[in-house]
XYZ file of C-alpha atoms in Angstrom:
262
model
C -24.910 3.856 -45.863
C -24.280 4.793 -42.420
C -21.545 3.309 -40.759
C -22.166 1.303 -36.971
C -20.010 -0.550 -34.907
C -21.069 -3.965 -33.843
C -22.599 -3.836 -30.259
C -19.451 -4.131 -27.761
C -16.825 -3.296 -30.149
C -16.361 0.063 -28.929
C -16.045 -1.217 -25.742
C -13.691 -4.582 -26.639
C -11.331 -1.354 -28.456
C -11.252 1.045 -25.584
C -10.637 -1.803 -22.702
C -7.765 -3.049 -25.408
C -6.700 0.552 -25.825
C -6.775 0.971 -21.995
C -5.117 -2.022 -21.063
C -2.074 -1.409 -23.928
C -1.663 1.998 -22.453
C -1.726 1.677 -18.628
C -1.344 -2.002 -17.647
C 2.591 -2.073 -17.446
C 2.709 1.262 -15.733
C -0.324 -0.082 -13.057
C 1.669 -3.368 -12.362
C 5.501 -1.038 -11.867
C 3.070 1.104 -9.763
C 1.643 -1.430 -7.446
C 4.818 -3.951 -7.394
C 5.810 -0.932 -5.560
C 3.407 -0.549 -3.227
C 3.612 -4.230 -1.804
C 7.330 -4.492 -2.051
C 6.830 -1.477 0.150
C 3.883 -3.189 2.369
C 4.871 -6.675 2.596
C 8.463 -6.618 4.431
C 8.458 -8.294 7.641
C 9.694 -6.509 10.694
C 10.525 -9.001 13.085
C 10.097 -8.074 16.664
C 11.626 -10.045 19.571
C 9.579 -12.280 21.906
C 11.583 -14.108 23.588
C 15.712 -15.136 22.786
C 15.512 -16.767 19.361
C 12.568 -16.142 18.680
C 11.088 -13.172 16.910
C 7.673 -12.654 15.080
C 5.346 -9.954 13.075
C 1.685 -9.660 11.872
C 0.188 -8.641 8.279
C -2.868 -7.750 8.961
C -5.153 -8.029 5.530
C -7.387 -5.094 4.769
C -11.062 -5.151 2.977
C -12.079 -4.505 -0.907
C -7.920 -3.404 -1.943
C -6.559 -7.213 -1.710
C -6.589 -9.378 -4.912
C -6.115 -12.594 -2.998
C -8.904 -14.915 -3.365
C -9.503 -15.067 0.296
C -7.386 -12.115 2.396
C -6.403 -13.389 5.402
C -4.274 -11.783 8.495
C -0.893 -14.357 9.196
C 1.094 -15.078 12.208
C 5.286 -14.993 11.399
C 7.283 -16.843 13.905
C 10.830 -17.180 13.094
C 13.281 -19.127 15.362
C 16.877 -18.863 15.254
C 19.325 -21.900 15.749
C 19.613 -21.559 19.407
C 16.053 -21.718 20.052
C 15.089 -24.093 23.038
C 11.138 -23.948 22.419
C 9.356 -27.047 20.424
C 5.868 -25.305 20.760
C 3.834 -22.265 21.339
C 0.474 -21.926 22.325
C -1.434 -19.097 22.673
C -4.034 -16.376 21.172
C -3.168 -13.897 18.552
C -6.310 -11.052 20.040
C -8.131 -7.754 18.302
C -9.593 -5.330 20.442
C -12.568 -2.694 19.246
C -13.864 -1.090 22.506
C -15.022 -3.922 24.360
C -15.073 -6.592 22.290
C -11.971 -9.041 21.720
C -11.641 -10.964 18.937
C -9.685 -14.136 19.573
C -7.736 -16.254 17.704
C -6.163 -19.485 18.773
C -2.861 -20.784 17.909
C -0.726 -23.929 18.445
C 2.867 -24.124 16.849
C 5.579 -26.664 16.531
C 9.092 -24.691 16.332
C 12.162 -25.794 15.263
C 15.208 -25.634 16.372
C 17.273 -23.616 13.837
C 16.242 -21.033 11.049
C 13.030 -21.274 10.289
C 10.115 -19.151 9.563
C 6.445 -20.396 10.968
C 3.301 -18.883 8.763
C 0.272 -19.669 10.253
C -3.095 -17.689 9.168
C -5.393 -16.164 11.453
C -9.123 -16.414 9.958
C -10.700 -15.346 13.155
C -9.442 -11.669 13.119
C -11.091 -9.466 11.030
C -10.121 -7.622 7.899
C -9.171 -4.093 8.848
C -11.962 -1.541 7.527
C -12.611 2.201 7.996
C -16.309 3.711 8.253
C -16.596 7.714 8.009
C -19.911 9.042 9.170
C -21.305 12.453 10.668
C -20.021 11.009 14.250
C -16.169 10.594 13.439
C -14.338 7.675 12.239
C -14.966 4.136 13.101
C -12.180 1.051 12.474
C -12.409 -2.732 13.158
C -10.444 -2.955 15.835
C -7.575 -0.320 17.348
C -5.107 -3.019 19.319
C -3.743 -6.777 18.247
C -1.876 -8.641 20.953
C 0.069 -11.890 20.897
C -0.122 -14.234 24.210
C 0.839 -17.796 25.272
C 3.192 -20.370 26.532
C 6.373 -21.888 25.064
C 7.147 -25.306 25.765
C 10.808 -27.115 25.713
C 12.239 -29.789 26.709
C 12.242 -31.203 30.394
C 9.193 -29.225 31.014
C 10.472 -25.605 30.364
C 7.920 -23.083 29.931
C 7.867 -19.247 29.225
C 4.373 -17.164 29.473
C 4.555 -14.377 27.279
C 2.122 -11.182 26.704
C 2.947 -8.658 23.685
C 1.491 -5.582 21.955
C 1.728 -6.142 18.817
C 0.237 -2.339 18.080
C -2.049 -0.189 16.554
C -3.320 -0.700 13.189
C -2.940 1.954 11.375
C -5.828 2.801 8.091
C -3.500 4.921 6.034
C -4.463 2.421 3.089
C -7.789 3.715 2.844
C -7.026 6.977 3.715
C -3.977 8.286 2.454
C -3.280 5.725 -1.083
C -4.734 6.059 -4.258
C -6.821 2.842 -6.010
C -8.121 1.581 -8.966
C -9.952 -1.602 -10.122
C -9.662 -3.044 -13.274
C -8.895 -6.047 -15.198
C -9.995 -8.181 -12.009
C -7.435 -6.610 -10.454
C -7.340 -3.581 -7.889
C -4.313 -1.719 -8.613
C -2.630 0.768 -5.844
C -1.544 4.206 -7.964
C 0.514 5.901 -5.441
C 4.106 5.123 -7.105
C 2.138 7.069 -10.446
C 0.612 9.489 -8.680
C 3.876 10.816 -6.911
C 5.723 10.202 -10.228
C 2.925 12.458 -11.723
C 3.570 15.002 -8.977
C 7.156 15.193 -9.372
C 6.904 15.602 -13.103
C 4.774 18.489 -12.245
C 6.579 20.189 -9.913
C 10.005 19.613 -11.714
C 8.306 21.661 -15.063
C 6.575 24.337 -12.797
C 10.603 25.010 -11.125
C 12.086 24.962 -14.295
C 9.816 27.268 -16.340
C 8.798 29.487 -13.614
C 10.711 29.242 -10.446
C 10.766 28.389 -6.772
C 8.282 31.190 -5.801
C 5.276 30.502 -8.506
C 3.481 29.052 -5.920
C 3.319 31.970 -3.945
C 0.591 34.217 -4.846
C 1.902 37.444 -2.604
C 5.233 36.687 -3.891
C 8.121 39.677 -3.424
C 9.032 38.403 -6.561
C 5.795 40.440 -8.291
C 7.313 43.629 -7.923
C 6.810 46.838 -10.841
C 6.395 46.085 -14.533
C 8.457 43.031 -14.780
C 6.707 41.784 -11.433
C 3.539 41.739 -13.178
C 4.920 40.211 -15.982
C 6.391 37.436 -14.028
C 3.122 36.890 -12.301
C 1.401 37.024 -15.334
C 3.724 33.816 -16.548
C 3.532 31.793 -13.562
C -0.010 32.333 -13.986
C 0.148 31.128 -17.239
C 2.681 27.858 -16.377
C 0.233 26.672 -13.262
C -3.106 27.100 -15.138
C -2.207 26.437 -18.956
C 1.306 24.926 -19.471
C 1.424 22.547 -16.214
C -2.244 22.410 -16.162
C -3.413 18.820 -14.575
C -5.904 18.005 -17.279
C -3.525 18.692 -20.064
C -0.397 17.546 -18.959
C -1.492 13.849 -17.840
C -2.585 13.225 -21.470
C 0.969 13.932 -21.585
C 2.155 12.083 -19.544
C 0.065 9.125 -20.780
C 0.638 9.525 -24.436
C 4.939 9.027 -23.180
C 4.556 6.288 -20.884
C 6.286 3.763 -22.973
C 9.447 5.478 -22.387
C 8.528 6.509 -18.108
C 8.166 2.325 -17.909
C 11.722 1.478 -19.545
C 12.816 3.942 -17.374
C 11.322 2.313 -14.552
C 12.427 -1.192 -15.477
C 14.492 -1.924 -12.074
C 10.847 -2.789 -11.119
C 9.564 -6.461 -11.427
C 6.809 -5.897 -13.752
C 5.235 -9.299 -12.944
C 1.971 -9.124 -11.100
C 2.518 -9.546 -7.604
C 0.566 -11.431 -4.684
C -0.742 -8.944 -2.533
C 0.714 -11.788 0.446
């Protein structure tokens, strides 16, 4: 009698097998990437009063609705009850505007507001260049205090930069879309650590000094042999899948639960 799997098994066993294998070491890798993405970096606008912009980027969020947020933080000096103003986007001639209208404190505190009318950042590559959503985000308004004290204010806020589309590494799976970078320079270092120790500094270099008479040849012959066979790509990230058990303990200073991208 021939033997068949039920239609979907094979596919309920490998997304089982998949998710047993990689999960913990996608969550460690992106936990990484947003504790790396997500600090603020308050800039001054005034005395007391500092503030910062995440800007949200398309497809490689995993909240529900991505949105761009305003961060005002006051300090306990501050002598503003109130800002209003426009958080802006520029792209060539168009400006997209966003209104805001804050009440401040008058100690610590840290003011989130979101900002649904500027766009999620995006990259298009064509024939022509490179095209983004916008290349500029300013932040302008009015303070109010007490007695009728005002203070305009105009800021740069700066230039966007696209290095998440163009420069990280993604995945999407289990609902979720993972950022790889943290594996993929683990990966590399692994590499380059077993290509140093089994052949050296210089098996990089083709036209090596290093290659030099009978042993020369022999030596190239074995870095050959390390960078095509032994530290092959292919090969060795079955090995270094088949031992990631042990590469997450080791990474265990990482909180491995699933973060908000926020």
């Amino acid at each position: 009698m021939e033997f068949k799997l039920p239609p979907g098994l094979f596919g309920l066993i490998k997304n089982w097998l998949e998710k047993l294998i990689f999960l913990r070491a996608y969550i460690i890798s992106h936990n990484d990437y947003v504790s790396r993405t997500s600090k603020l970096h308050f800039k001054e606008l005034v005395d007391e009063i500092d503030y910062d912009v995440k800007l949200a980027s398309r497809y490689i969020s995993n909240n529900e609705v991505p949105m761009p947020k305003l961060y005002v933080k006051t300090g306990k000096n501050n002598v503003y009850n109130r800002f209003s103003g426009y958080v802006k986007a520029f792209s060539g001639n168009v400006c997209y505007q966003n209104p805001i209208d804050l009440e401040l404190a008058s100690d610590d505190q840290v003011v989130i507001t979101h900002l649904p009318s500027i766009p999620l950042k995006d990259i298009t590559i064509d024939d022509d260049g490179i095209y983004t959503t916008y290349s500029e985000v300013t932040l302008s308004g009015v303070f109010y205090g007490e007695g009728g004290v005002t203070k305009e204010i105009s800021d740069t806020f700066g230039f966007p930069t696209y290095t998440e589309f163009l420069n990280s590494t993604w995945s999407r799976k289990w609902d979720h879309v993972w950022n790889l970078d943290f594996l993929e320079f683990e990966f590399g270092e692994m590499r380059h650590a077993l290509i140093y120790t089994l052949a050296g500094p210089f098996a990089f270099m083709a036209h090596s000094n290093t290659y030099v008479g009978f042993w020369g040849k022999v030596k190239k012959l074995w870095d050959k042999l390390v960078l095509n066979v032994l530290a092959n790509k292919k090969a060795l990230k079955v090995y270094w899948w088949v031992t990631m058990p042990l590469r997450v303990r080791r990474w265990q200073t990482h909180n491995k639960q699933f973060k908000s991208d926020s």
